[in-house]
């Protein structure tokens, strides 16, 4: 999990700082230090201290901007603050409903008559893209941990102790677990890890996907035995 959401939450623990953040966010214009101080009945120096802490935490952005009614070249240009666009989300354990929502929305937009197939394809493509962005050669567990899966290495496989899509999977198990499997398979592909294979292996309290070493290609004409998890997936 990224540390940014934690830094943002920590920055808002202080009541004065939280009040300043709420005030800046409620305004329809960039706020100066003087304006923020007057609104909260505190000194300008204290307002400046807390406003800059909010900038450091990624909650506000700042720049120097002269008031429209100030003649050019007259006086110091004040520093102004405004809320950073977007949102910061923190869930424990980590959830990634935004990722699943983007995949499903794009699938419906691209192919409303067969959104399920489109979603499976898009989930795999998103996994590949993230894997390539991270770059090959790195430990798979570290990438999975950053995505919120809480990987645990056993001797023969990687178990994923957390499902970032848990609430959705509880309601639409077959669909969401299938998308999760496609996403992780694509991620391994993007990371260049042909030695690993994602398998559906549902277990209570954990992610429905496990990562196993890929088996050697079976000789021509030979039937490949089912892997652990594959049989379970077929029974679902």
GROMACS .gro file of C-alpha atoms in nm:
model
  236
    1UNK     CA    1   0.000   0.000   0.000
    2UNK     CA    2   0.124   0.348  -0.080
    3UNK     CA    3   0.215   0.566   0.219
    4UNK     CA    4   0.041   0.873   0.070
    5UNK     CA    5  -0.306   0.801   0.217
    6UNK     CA    6  -0.153   0.748   0.561
    7UNK     CA    7   0.033   1.078   0.540
    8UNK     CA    8  -0.288   1.255   0.443
    9UNK     CA    9  -0.484   1.105   0.732
   10UNK     CA   10  -0.206   1.186   0.978
   11UNK     CA   11  -0.196   1.546   0.858
   12UNK     CA   12  -0.565   1.589   0.939
   13UNK     CA   13  -0.543   1.464   1.299
   14UNK     CA   14  -0.467   1.817   1.424
   15UNK     CA   15  -0.796   2.004   1.471
   16UNK     CA   16  -0.665   2.341   1.354
   17UNK     CA   17  -0.515   2.185   1.044
   18UNK     CA   18  -0.836   1.998   0.968
   19UNK     CA   19  -1.038   2.319   1.005
   20UNK     CA   20  -0.803   2.500   0.767
   21UNK     CA   21  -0.831   2.219   0.513
   22UNK     CA   22  -1.210   2.222   0.531
   23UNK     CA   23  -1.213   2.599   0.487
   24UNK     CA   24  -0.983   2.600   0.183
   25UNK     CA   25  -1.179   2.317   0.024
   26UNK     CA   26  -1.510   2.500   0.073
   27UNK     CA   27  -1.394   2.812  -0.112
   28UNK     CA   28  -1.440   2.871  -0.484
   29UNK     CA   29  -1.113   3.062  -0.512
   30UNK     CA   30  -0.750   3.016  -0.400
   31UNK     CA   31  -0.707   3.119  -0.036
   32UNK     CA   32  -0.426   3.337   0.099
   33UNK     CA   33  -0.260   3.287   0.436
   34UNK     CA   34  -0.421   3.605   0.567
   35UNK     CA   35  -0.767   3.492   0.462
   36UNK     CA   36  -0.722   3.147   0.616
   37UNK     CA   37  -0.589   3.296   0.941
   38UNK     CA   38  -0.881   3.539   0.968
   39UNK     CA   39  -1.135   3.263   0.900
   40UNK     CA   40  -0.998   3.045   1.181
   41UNK     CA   41  -0.908   3.329   1.420
   42UNK     CA   42  -0.542   3.229   1.442
   43UNK     CA   43  -0.216   3.406   1.365
   44UNK     CA   44  -0.089   3.432   1.010
   45UNK     CA   45   0.230   3.243   1.101
   46UNK     CA   46   0.033   2.954   1.250
   47UNK     CA   47  -0.192   2.942   0.945
   48UNK     CA   48   0.112   2.936   0.716
   49UNK     CA   49   0.267   2.650   0.915
   50UNK     CA   50  -0.043   2.431   0.892
   51UNK     CA   51  -0.119   2.518   0.530
   52UNK     CA   52   0.231   2.416   0.424
   53UNK     CA   53   0.196   2.091   0.619
   54UNK     CA   54  -0.120   2.020   0.419
   55UNK     CA   55   0.073   2.085   0.098
   56UNK     CA   56   0.345   1.842   0.208
   57UNK     CA   57   0.079   1.579   0.279
   58UNK     CA   58  -0.062   1.612  -0.074
   59UNK     CA   59  -0.395   1.758   0.035
   60UNK     CA   60  -0.342   2.116  -0.086
   61UNK     CA   61  -0.144   2.274  -0.367
   62UNK     CA   62   0.014   2.618  -0.348
   63UNK     CA   63   0.145   2.885  -0.581
   64UNK     CA   64   0.221   3.256  -0.577
   65UNK     CA   65  -0.055   3.465  -0.730
   66UNK     CA   66  -0.120   3.838  -0.715
   67UNK     CA   67  -0.477   3.955  -0.648
   68UNK     CA   68  -0.655   4.080  -0.957
   69UNK     CA   69  -0.699   4.424  -0.799
   70UNK     CA   70  -0.330   4.461  -0.708
   71UNK     CA   71  -0.127   4.678  -0.950
   72UNK     CA   72   0.159   4.491  -1.112
   73UNK     CA   73   0.487   4.532  -0.926
   74UNK     CA   74   0.325   4.661  -0.607
   75UNK     CA   75   0.401   4.461  -0.292
   76UNK     CA   76   0.489   4.096  -0.242
   77UNK     CA   77   0.295   3.837  -0.437
   78UNK     CA   78   0.100   3.631  -0.182
   79UNK     CA   79   0.109   3.254  -0.160
   80UNK     CA   80  -0.232   3.101  -0.224
   81UNK     CA   81  -0.369   2.754  -0.151
   82UNK     CA   82  -0.638   2.536  -0.302
   83UNK     CA   83  -0.747   2.174  -0.267
   84UNK     CA   84  -0.576   1.910  -0.478
   85UNK     CA   85  -0.815   1.766  -0.740
   86UNK     CA   86  -0.927   1.408  -0.699
   87UNK     CA   87  -0.965   1.204  -0.384
   88UNK     CA   88  -0.755   1.011  -0.136
   89UNK     CA   89  -0.892   0.677  -0.017
   90UNK     CA   90  -0.771   0.465   0.272
   91UNK     CA   91  -0.920   0.125   0.352
   92UNK     CA   92  -0.799  -0.143   0.593
   93UNK     CA   93  -0.745  -0.401   0.455
   94UNK     CA   94  -0.678  -0.242   0.118
   95UNK     CA   95  -0.953  -0.235  -0.140
   96UNK     CA   96  -0.931  -0.148  -0.512
   97UNK     CA   97  -1.292  -0.100  -0.615
   98UNK     CA   98  -1.190   0.186  -0.844
   99UNK     CA   99  -0.983  -0.054  -1.055
  100UNK     CA  100  -1.267  -0.304  -1.090
  101UNK     CA  101  -1.514  -0.024  -1.159
  102UNK     CA  102  -1.299   0.115  -1.441
  103UNK     CA  103  -1.271  -0.228  -1.602
  104UNK     CA  104  -1.644  -0.296  -1.584
  105UNK     CA  105  -1.745   0.051  -1.705
  106UNK     CA  106  -1.508   0.032  -2.001
  107UNK     CA  107  -1.633  -0.318  -2.086
  108UNK     CA  108  -1.996  -0.205  -2.098
  109UNK     CA  109  -1.899   0.096  -2.310
  110UNK     CA  110  -1.699  -0.114  -2.556
  111UNK     CA  111  -1.931  -0.413  -2.591
  112UNK     CA  112  -2.269  -0.385  -2.417
  113UNK     CA  113  -2.390  -0.708  -2.579
  114UNK     CA  114  -2.107  -0.917  -2.428
  115UNK     CA  115  -1.967  -0.708  -2.146
  116UNK     CA  116  -1.841  -1.015  -1.956
  117UNK     CA  117  -1.602  -1.120  -2.233
  118UNK     CA  118  -1.492  -0.761  -2.282
  119UNK     CA  119  -1.428  -0.724  -1.909
  120UNK     CA  120  -1.214  -1.040  -1.898
  121UNK     CA  121  -1.008  -0.911  -2.189
  122UNK     CA  122  -0.971  -0.566  -2.036
  123UNK     CA  123  -0.877  -0.708  -1.695
  124UNK     CA  124  -0.596  -0.906  -1.854
  125UNK     CA  125  -0.481  -0.605  -2.057
  126UNK     CA  126  -0.480  -0.387  -1.744
  127UNK     CA  127  -0.267  -0.645  -1.564
  128UNK     CA  128  -0.022  -0.660  -1.854
  129UNK     CA  129   0.002  -0.280  -1.863
  130UNK     CA  130   0.075  -0.255  -1.490
  131UNK     CA  131   0.333  -0.534  -1.512
  132UNK     CA  132   0.514  -0.365  -1.800
  133UNK     CA  133   0.503  -0.030  -1.623
  134UNK     CA  134   0.666  -0.181  -1.315
  135UNK     CA  135   0.923  -0.361  -1.529
  136UNK     CA  136   1.038  -0.719  -1.533
  137UNK     CA  137   1.295  -0.875  -1.308
  138UNK     CA  138   1.150  -0.750  -0.980
  139UNK     CA  139   0.996  -0.971  -0.713
  140UNK     CA  140   0.635  -1.057  -0.793
  141UNK     CA  141   0.542  -1.048  -0.424
  142UNK     CA  142   0.643  -0.682  -0.396
  143UNK     CA  143   0.419  -0.583  -0.689
  144UNK     CA  144   0.127  -0.782  -0.549
  145UNK     CA  145   0.177  -0.623  -0.207
  146UNK     CA  146   0.167  -0.275  -0.361
  147UNK     CA  147  -0.165  -0.368  -0.524
  148UNK     CA  148  -0.307  -0.477  -0.187
  149UNK     CA  149  -0.309  -0.857  -0.226
  150UNK     CA  150  -0.096  -0.925   0.086
  151UNK     CA  151   0.105  -1.211  -0.068
  152UNK     CA  152   0.249  -1.488   0.148
  153UNK     CA  153   0.523  -1.710   0.009
  154UNK     CA  154   0.485  -2.082   0.075
  155UNK     CA  155   0.739  -2.333  -0.047
  156UNK     CA  156   0.554  -2.414  -0.368
  157UNK     CA  157   0.323  -2.119  -0.429
  158UNK     CA  158   0.228  -1.760  -0.348
  159UNK     CA  159  -0.096  -1.728  -0.153
  160UNK     CA  160  -0.283  -1.398  -0.163
  161UNK     CA  161  -0.428  -1.332   0.181
  162UNK     CA  162  -0.638  -1.027   0.087
  163UNK     CA  163  -0.887  -0.969  -0.192
  164UNK     CA  164  -0.889  -0.602  -0.297
  165UNK     CA  165  -1.232  -0.663  -0.453
  166UNK     CA  166  -1.384  -0.846  -0.154
  167UNK     CA  167  -1.730  -0.688  -0.132
  168UNK     CA  168  -1.785  -0.719  -0.506
  169UNK     CA  169  -1.660  -1.078  -0.507
  170UNK     CA  170  -1.900  -1.167  -0.226
  171UNK     CA  171  -2.193  -1.048  -0.440
  172UNK     CA  172  -2.082  -1.160  -0.787
  173UNK     CA  173  -1.829  -1.433  -0.713
  174UNK     CA  174  -1.798  -1.596  -1.053
  175UNK     CA  175  -1.766  -1.269  -1.243
  176UNK     CA  176  -1.530  -1.086  -1.007
  177UNK     CA  177  -1.307  -1.386  -0.934
  178UNK     CA  178  -1.279  -1.448  -1.307
  179UNK     CA  179  -1.176  -1.086  -1.363
  180UNK     CA  180  -0.930  -1.106  -1.076
  181UNK     CA  181  -0.776  -1.421  -1.224
  182UNK     CA  182  -0.747  -1.256  -1.566
  183UNK     CA  183  -0.590  -0.946  -1.409
  184UNK     CA  184  -0.325  -1.140  -1.217
  185UNK     CA  185  -0.250  -1.361  -1.518
  186UNK     CA  186  -0.196  -1.046  -1.722
  187UNK     CA  187   0.020  -0.897  -1.448
  188UNK     CA  188   0.250  -1.200  -1.454
  189UNK     CA  189   0.268  -1.173  -1.833
  190UNK     CA  190   0.355  -0.804  -1.813
  191UNK     CA  191   0.625  -0.879  -1.557
  192UNK     CA  192   0.773  -1.137  -1.792
  193UNK     CA  193   0.721  -1.419  -1.543
  194UNK     CA  194   0.650  -1.713  -1.772
  195UNK     CA  195   0.772  -1.936  -1.488
  196UNK     CA  196   0.460  -1.857  -1.285
  197UNK     CA  197   0.093  -1.924  -1.343
  198UNK     CA  198  -0.218  -1.778  -1.180
  199UNK     CA  199  -0.477  -2.037  -1.077
  200UNK     CA  200  -0.827  -2.010  -0.938
  201UNK     CA  201  -0.821  -2.168  -0.593
  202UNK     CA  202  -1.097  -2.018  -0.376
  203UNK     CA  203  -1.046  -2.044  -0.001
  204UNK     CA  204  -1.233  -1.875   0.287
  205UNK     CA  205  -1.091  -1.544   0.400
  206UNK     CA  206  -0.839  -1.514   0.116
  207UNK     CA  207  -0.812  -1.414  -0.248
  208UNK     CA  208  -0.952  -1.664  -0.498
  209UNK     CA  209  -0.625  -1.673  -0.692
  210UNK     CA  210  -0.300  -1.848  -0.609
  211UNK     CA  211   0.027  -1.828  -0.801
  212UNK     CA  212   0.205  -2.155  -0.877
  213UNK     CA  213   0.522  -2.243  -1.066
  214UNK     CA  214   0.438  -2.316  -1.429
  215UNK     CA  215   0.466  -2.684  -1.517
  216UNK     CA  216   0.689  -2.792  -1.807
  217UNK     CA  217   0.506  -2.829  -2.136
  218UNK     CA  218   0.363  -3.180  -2.169
  219UNK     CA  219   0.491  -3.398  -2.459
  220UNK     CA  220   0.278  -3.401  -2.772
  221UNK     CA  221  -0.025  -3.624  -2.725
  222UNK     CA  222   0.014  -3.642  -2.349
  223UNK     CA  223  -0.269  -3.522  -2.129
  224UNK     CA  224  -0.164  -3.265  -1.873
  225UNK     CA  225  -0.288  -3.352  -1.522
  226UNK     CA  226  -0.508  -3.092  -1.353
  227UNK     CA  227  -0.327  -2.850  -1.124
  228UNK     CA  228  -0.442  -2.769  -0.773
  229UNK     CA  229  -0.707  -2.503  -0.803
  230UNK     CA  230  -0.799  -2.582  -1.163
  231UNK     CA  231  -1.027  -2.865  -1.053
  232UNK     CA  232  -1.186  -2.639  -0.795
  233UNK     CA  233  -1.242  -2.372  -1.057
  234UNK     CA  234  -1.419  -2.620  -1.286
  235UNK     CA  235  -1.647  -2.728  -1.003
  236UNK     CA  236  -1.768  -2.371  -0.943
   0.00000   0.00000   0.00000
